PDB file of C-alpha atoms and ligand atoms in Angstrom:
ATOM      1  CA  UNK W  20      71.979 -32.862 172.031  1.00 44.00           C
ATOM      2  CA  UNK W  21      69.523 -31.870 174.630  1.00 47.00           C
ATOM      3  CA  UNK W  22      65.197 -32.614 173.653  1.00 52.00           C
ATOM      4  CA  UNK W  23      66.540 -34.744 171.500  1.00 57.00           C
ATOM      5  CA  UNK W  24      65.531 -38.634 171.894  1.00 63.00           C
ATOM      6  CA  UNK W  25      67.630 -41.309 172.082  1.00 60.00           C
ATOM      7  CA  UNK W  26      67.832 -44.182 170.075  1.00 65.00           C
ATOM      8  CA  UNK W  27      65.384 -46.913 171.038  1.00 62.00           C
ATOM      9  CA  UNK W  28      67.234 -49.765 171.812  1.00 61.00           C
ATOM     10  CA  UNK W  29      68.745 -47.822 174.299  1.00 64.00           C
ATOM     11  CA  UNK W  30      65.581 -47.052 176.003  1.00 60.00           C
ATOM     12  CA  UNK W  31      65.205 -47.868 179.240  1.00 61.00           C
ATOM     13  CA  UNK W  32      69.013 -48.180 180.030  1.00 67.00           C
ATOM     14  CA  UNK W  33      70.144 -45.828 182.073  1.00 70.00           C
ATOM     15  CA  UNK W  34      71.645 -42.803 180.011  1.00 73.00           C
ATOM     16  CA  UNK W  35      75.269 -42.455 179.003  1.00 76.00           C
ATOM     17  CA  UNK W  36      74.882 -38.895 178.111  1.00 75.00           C
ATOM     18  CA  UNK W  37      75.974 -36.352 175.714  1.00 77.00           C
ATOM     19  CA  UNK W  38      77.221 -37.991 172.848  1.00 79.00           C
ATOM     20  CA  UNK W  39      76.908 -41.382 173.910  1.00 82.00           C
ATOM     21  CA  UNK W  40      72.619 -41.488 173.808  1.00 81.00           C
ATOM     22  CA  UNK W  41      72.919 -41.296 170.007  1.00 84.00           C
ATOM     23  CA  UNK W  42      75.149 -43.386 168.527  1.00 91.00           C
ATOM     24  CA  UNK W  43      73.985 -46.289 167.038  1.00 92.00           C
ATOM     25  CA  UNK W  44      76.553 -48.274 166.830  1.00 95.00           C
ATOM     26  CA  UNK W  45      76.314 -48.678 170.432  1.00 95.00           C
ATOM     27  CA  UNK W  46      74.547 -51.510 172.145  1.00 94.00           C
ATOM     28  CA  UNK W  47      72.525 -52.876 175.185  1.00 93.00           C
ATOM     29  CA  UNK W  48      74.608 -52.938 178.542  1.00 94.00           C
ATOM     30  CA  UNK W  49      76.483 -55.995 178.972  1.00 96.00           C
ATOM     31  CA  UNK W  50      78.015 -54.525 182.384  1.00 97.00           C
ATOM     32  CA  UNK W  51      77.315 -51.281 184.025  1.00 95.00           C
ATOM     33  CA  UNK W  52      79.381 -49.192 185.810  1.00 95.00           C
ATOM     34  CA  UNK W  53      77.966 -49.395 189.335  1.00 96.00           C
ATOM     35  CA  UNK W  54      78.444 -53.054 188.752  1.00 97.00           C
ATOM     36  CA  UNK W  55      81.799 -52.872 187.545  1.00 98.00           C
ATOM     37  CA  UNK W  56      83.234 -50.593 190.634  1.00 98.00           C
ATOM     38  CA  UNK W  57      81.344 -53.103 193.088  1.00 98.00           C
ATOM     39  CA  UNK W  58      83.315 -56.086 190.697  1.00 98.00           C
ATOM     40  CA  UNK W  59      86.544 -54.237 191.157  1.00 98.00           C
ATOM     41  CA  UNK W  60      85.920 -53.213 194.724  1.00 98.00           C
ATOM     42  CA  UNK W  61      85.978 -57.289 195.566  1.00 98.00           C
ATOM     43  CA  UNK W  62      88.616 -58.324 193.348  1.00 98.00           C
ATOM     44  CA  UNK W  63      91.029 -55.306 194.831  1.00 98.00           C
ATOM     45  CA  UNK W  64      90.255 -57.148 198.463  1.00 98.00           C
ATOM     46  CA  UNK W  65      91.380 -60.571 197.308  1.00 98.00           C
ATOM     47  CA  UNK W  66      94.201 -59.453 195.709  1.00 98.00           C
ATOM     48  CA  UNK W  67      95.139 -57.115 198.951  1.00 98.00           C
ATOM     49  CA  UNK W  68      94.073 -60.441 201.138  1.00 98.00           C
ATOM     50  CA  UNK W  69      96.221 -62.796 198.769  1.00 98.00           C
ATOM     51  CA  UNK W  70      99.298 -60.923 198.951  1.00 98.00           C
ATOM     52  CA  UNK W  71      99.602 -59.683 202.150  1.00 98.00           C
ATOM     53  CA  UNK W  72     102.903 -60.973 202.589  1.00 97.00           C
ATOM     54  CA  UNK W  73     104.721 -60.137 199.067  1.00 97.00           C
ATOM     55  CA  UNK W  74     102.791 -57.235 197.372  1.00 96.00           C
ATOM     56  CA  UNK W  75     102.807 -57.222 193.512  1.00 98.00           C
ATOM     57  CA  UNK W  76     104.314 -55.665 190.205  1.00 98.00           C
ATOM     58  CA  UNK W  77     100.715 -55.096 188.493  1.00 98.00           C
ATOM     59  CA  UNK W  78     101.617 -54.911 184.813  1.00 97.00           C
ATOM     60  CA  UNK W  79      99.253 -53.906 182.581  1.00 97.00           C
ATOM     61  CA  UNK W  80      98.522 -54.976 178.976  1.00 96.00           C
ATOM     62  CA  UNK W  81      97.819 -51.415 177.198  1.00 95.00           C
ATOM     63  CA  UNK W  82      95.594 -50.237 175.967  1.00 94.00           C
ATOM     64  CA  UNK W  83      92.941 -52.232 176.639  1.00 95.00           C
ATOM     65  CA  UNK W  84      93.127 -52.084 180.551  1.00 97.00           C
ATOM     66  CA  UNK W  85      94.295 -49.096 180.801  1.00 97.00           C
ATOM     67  CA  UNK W  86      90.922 -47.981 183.040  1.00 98.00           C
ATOM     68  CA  UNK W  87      90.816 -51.057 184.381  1.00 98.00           C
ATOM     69  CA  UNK W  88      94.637 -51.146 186.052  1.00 98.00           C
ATOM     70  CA  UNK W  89      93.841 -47.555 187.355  1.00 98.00           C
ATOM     71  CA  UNK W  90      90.943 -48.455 189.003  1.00 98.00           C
ATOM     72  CA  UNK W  91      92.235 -52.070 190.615  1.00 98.00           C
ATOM     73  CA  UNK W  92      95.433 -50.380 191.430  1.00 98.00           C
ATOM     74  CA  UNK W  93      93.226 -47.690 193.570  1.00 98.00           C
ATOM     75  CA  UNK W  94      91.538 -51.047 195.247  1.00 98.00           C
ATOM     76  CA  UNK W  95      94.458 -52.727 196.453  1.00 98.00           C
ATOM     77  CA  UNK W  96      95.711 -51.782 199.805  1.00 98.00           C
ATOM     78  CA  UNK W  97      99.560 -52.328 199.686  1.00 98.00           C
ATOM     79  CA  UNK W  98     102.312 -51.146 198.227  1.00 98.00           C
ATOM     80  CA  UNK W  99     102.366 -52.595 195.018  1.00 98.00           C
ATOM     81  CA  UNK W 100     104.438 -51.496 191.953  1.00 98.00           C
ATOM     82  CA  UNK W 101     102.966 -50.571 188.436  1.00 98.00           C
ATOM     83  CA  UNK W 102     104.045 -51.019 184.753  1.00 97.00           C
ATOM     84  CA  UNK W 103     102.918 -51.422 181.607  1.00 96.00           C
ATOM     85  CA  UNK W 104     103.481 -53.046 178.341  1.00 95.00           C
ATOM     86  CA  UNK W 105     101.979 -52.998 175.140  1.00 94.00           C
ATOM     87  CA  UNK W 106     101.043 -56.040 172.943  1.00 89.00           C
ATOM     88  CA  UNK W 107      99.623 -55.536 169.851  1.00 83.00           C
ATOM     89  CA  UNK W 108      97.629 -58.316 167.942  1.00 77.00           C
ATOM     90  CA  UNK W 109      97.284 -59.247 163.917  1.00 70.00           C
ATOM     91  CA  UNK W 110      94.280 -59.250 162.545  1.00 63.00           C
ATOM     92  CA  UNK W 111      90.574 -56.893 162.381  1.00 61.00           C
ATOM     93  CA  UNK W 112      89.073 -55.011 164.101  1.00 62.00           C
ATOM     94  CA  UNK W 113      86.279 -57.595 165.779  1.00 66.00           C
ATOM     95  CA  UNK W 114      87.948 -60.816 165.208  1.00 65.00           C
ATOM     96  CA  UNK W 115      90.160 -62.847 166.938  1.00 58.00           C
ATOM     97  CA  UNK W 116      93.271 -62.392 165.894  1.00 58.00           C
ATOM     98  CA  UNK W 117      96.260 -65.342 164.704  1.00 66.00           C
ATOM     99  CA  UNK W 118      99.596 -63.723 165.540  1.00 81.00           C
ATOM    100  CA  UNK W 119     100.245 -61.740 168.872  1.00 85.00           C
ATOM    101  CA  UNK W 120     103.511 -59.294 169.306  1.00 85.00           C
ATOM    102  CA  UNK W 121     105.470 -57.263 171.849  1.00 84.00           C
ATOM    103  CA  UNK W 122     105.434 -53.498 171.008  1.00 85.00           C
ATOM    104  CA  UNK W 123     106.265 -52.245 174.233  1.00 91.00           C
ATOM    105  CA  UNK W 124     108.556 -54.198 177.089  1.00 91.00           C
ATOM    106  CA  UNK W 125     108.248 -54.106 180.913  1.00 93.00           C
ATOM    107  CA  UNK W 126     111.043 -51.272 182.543  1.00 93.00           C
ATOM    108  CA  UNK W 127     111.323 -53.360 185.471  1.00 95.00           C
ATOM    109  CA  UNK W 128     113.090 -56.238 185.979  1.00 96.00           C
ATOM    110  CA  UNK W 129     111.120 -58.921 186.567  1.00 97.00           C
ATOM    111  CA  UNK W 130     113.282 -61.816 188.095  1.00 98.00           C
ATOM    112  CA  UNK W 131     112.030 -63.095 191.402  1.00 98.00           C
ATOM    113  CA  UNK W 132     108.886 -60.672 191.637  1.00 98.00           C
ATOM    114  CA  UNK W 133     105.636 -61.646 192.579  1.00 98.00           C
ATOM    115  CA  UNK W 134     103.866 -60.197 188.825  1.00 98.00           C
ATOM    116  CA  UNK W 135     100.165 -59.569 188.247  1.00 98.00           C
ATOM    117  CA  UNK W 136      99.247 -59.131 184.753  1.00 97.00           C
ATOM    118  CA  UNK W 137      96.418 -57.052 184.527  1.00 98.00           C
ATOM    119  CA  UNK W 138      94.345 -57.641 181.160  1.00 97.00           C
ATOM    120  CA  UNK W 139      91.358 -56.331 179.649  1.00 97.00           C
ATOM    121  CA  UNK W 140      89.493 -59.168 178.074  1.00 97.00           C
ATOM    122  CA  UNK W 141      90.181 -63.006 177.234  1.00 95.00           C
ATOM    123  CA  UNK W 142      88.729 -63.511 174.100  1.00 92.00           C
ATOM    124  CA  UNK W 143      90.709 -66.862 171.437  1.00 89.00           C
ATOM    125  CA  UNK W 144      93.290 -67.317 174.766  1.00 90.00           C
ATOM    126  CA  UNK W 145      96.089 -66.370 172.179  1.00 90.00           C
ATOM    127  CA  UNK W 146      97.211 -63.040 173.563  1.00 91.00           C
ATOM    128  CA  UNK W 147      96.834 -64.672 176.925  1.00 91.00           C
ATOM    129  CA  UNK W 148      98.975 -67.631 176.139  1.00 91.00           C
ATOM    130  CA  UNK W 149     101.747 -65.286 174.549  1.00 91.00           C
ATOM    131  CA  UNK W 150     101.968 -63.340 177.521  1.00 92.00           C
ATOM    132  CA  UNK W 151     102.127 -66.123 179.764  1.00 93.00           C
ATOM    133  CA  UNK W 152     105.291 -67.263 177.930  1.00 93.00           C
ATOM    134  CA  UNK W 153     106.809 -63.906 177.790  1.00 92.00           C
ATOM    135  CA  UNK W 154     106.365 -62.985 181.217  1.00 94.00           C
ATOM    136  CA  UNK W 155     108.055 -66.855 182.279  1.00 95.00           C
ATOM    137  CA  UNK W 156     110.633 -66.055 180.106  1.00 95.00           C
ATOM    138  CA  UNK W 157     111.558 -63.026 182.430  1.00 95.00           C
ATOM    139  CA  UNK W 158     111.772 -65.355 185.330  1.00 97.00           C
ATOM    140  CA  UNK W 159     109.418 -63.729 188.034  1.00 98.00           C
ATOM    141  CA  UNK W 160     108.783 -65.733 191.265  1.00 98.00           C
ATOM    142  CA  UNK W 161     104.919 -66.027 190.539  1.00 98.00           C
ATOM    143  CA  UNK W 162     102.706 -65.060 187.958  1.00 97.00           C
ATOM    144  CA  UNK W 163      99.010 -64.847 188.129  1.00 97.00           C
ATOM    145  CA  UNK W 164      96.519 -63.338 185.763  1.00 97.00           C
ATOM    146  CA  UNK W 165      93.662 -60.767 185.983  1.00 98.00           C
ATOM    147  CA  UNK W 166      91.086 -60.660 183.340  1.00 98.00           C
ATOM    148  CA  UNK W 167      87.994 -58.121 183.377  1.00 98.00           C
ATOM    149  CA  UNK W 168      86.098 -60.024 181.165  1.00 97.00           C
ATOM    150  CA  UNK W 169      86.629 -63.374 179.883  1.00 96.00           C
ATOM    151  CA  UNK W 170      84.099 -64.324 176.774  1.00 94.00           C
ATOM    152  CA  UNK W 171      82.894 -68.318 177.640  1.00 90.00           C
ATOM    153  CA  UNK W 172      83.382 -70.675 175.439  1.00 80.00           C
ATOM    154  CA  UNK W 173      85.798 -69.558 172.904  1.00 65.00           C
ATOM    155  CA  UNK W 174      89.170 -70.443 174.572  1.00 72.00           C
ATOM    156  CA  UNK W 175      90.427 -73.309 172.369  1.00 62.00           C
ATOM    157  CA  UNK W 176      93.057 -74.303 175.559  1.00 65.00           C
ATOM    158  CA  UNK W 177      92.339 -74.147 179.040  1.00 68.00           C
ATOM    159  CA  UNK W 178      92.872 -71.235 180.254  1.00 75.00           C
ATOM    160  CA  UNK W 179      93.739 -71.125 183.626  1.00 80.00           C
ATOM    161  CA  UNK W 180      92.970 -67.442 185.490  1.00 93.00           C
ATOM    162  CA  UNK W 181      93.444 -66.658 189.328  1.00 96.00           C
ATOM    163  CA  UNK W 182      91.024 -63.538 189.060  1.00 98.00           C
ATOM    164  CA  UNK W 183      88.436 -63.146 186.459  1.00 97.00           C
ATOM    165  CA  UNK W 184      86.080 -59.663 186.736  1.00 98.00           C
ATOM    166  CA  UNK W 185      83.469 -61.348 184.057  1.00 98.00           C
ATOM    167  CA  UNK W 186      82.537 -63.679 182.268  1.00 96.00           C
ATOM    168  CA  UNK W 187      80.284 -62.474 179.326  1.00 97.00           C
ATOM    169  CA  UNK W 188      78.672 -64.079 176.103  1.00 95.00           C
ATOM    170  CA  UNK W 189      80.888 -64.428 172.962  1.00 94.00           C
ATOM    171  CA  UNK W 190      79.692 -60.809 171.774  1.00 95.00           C
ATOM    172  CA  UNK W 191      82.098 -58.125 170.756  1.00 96.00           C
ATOM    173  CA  UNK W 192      82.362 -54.989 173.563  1.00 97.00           C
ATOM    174  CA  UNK W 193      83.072 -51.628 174.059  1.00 97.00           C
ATOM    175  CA  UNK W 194      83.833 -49.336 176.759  1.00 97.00           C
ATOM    176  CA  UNK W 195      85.552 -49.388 180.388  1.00 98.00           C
ATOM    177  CA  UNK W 196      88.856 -49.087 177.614  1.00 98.00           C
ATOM    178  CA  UNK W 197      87.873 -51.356 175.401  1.00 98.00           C
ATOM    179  CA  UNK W 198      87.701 -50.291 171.592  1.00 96.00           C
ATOM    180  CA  UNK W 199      87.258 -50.151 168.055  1.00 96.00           C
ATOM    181  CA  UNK W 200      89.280 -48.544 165.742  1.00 94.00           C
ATOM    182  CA  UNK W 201      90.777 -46.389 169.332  1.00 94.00           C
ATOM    183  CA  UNK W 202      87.190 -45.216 170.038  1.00 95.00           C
ATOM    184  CA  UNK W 203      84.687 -45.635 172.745  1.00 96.00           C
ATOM    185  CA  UNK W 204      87.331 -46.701 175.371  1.00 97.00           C
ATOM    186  CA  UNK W 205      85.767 -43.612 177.479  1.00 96.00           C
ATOM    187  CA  UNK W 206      82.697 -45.230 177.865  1.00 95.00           C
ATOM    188  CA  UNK W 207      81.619 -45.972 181.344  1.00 95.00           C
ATOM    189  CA  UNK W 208      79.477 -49.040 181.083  1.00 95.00           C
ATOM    190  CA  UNK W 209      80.919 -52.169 179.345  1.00 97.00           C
ATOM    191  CA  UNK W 210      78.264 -52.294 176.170  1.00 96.00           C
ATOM    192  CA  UNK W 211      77.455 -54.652 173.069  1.00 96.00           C
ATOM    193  CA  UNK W 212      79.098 -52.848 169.799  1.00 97.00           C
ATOM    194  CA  UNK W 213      76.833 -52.718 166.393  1.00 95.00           C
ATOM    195  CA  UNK W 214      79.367 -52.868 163.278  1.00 93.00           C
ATOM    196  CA  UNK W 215      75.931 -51.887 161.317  1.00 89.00           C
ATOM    197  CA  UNK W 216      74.727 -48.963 164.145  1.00 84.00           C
ATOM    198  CA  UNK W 217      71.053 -51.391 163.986  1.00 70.00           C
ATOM    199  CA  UNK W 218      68.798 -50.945 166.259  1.00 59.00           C
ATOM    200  CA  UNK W 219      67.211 -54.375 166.482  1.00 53.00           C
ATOM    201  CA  UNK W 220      68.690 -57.148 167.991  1.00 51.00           C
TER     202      UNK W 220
HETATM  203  P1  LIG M 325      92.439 -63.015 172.278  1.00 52.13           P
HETATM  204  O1  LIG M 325      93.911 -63.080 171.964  1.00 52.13           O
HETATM  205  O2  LIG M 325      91.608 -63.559 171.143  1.00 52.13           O
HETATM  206  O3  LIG M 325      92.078 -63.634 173.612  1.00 52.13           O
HETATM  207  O4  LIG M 325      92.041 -61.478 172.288  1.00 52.13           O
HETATM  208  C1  LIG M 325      92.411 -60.634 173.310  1.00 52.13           C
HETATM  209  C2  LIG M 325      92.529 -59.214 172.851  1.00 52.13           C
HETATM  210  O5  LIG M 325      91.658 -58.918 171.749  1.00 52.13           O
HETATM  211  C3  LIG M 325      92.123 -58.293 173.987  1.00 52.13           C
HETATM  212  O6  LIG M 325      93.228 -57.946 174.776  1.00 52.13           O
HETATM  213  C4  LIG M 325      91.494 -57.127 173.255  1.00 52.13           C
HETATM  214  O7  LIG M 325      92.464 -56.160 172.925  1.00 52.13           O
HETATM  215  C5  LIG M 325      90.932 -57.725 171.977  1.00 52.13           C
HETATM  216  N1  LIG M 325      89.493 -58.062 172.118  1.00 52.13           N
HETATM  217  C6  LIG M 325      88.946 -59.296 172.172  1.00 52.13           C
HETATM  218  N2  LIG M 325      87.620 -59.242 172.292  1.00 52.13           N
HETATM  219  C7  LIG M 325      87.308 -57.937 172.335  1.00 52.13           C
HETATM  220  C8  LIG M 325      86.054 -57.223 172.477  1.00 52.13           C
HETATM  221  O8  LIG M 325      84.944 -57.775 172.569  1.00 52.13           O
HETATM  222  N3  LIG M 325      86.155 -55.865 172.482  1.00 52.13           N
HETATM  223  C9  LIG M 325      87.331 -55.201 172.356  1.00 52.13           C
HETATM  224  N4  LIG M 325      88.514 -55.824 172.241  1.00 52.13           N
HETATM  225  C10 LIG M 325      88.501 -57.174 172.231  1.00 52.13           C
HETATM  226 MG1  LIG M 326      91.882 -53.666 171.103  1.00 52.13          MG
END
């Protein structure tokens, strides 16, 4: 890939690299990396200041935050506990989706913990809202909620979130594990995706 240019709406961002430079289908910065480890830096104090007393059961909501749980887990200084589970949601690719499933349960139990779900992006609320009554269902002592990114304005019910990373415009993102169709969750920066790969904006 080297002399070759790269596309110009990505001129003037910094480069991705490699492969990255030349596809099309991938848009202006929405959130860069440096900004992103400063964002995660802050939020891994707060949580670390919050629960001093009664450290947490992250759990993460694959695959989405998959990055994201790595790199908060890293930020919080005390002996917290990890798992995952995997929800998977009905619908396309870009769009909000109607219908929101388990495919993957928590291995730990959950009654009386202090829990920390650990999501990627808040988009309709739905897969928020299904979690919410999942996790209650499993009786923990507390559950709180932390978002990367939460979209404004598209959240038909409150939505109530003790730790939000972002909140970005209603567009649809890629990168920092976000994908489509299982691609471009490597991608450093957080970045507007192109279903037609245009250039203009
Ligand atoms: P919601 O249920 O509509 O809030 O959607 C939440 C889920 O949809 C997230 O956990 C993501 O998996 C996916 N999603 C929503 N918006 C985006 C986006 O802009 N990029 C990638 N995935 C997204
Ligand atoms: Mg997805």
């Amino acid at each position: 890939m080297t002399g070759v240019e790269p596309l110009p709406h990505r001129q003037g961002a910094d480069p991705l690299g490699g492969f990255w430079d030349h596809d099309a289908h991938i848009g202006p910065v929405v959130v860069g990396q440096d900004e992103i480890r400063r964002r995660v830096a802050e939020l891994g104090r707060q949580i670390t200041a919050d629960y001093a007393d009664k450290p947490p059961l992250l759990v993460g909501v694959l695959k989405g935050a998959f990055i994201f749980m790595a790199d908060l887990a890293r930020a919080i200084k005390l002996p917290v506990e990890i798992d995952l589970m995997a929800i998977a949601s009905y619908g396309s690719d870009t769009t909000a989706s109607g219908g929101v499933r388990s495919m993957k349960d928590v291995d730990t139990d959950l009654v009386g913990r202090d829990v920390l779900v650990v999501e990627d992006i808040i988009d309709s609320g739905v897969t928020l809202s299904y979690l919410r009554r999942y996790m209650w269902a499993h009786r923990p002592a507390s559950l709180e909620v932390c978002a990367l990114l939460v979209k404004s304005g598209l959240q038909r019910r409150k939505i109530d979130l003790r730790y939000i990373g972002f909140t970005i415009p209603p567009d649809f993102v890629i990168g920092y594990g976000l994908d489509v169709d299982q691609r471009y969750r490597n991608l450093p920066d957080i970045c507007i995706y192109r279903p037609d790969g245009s250039t203009g904006d």
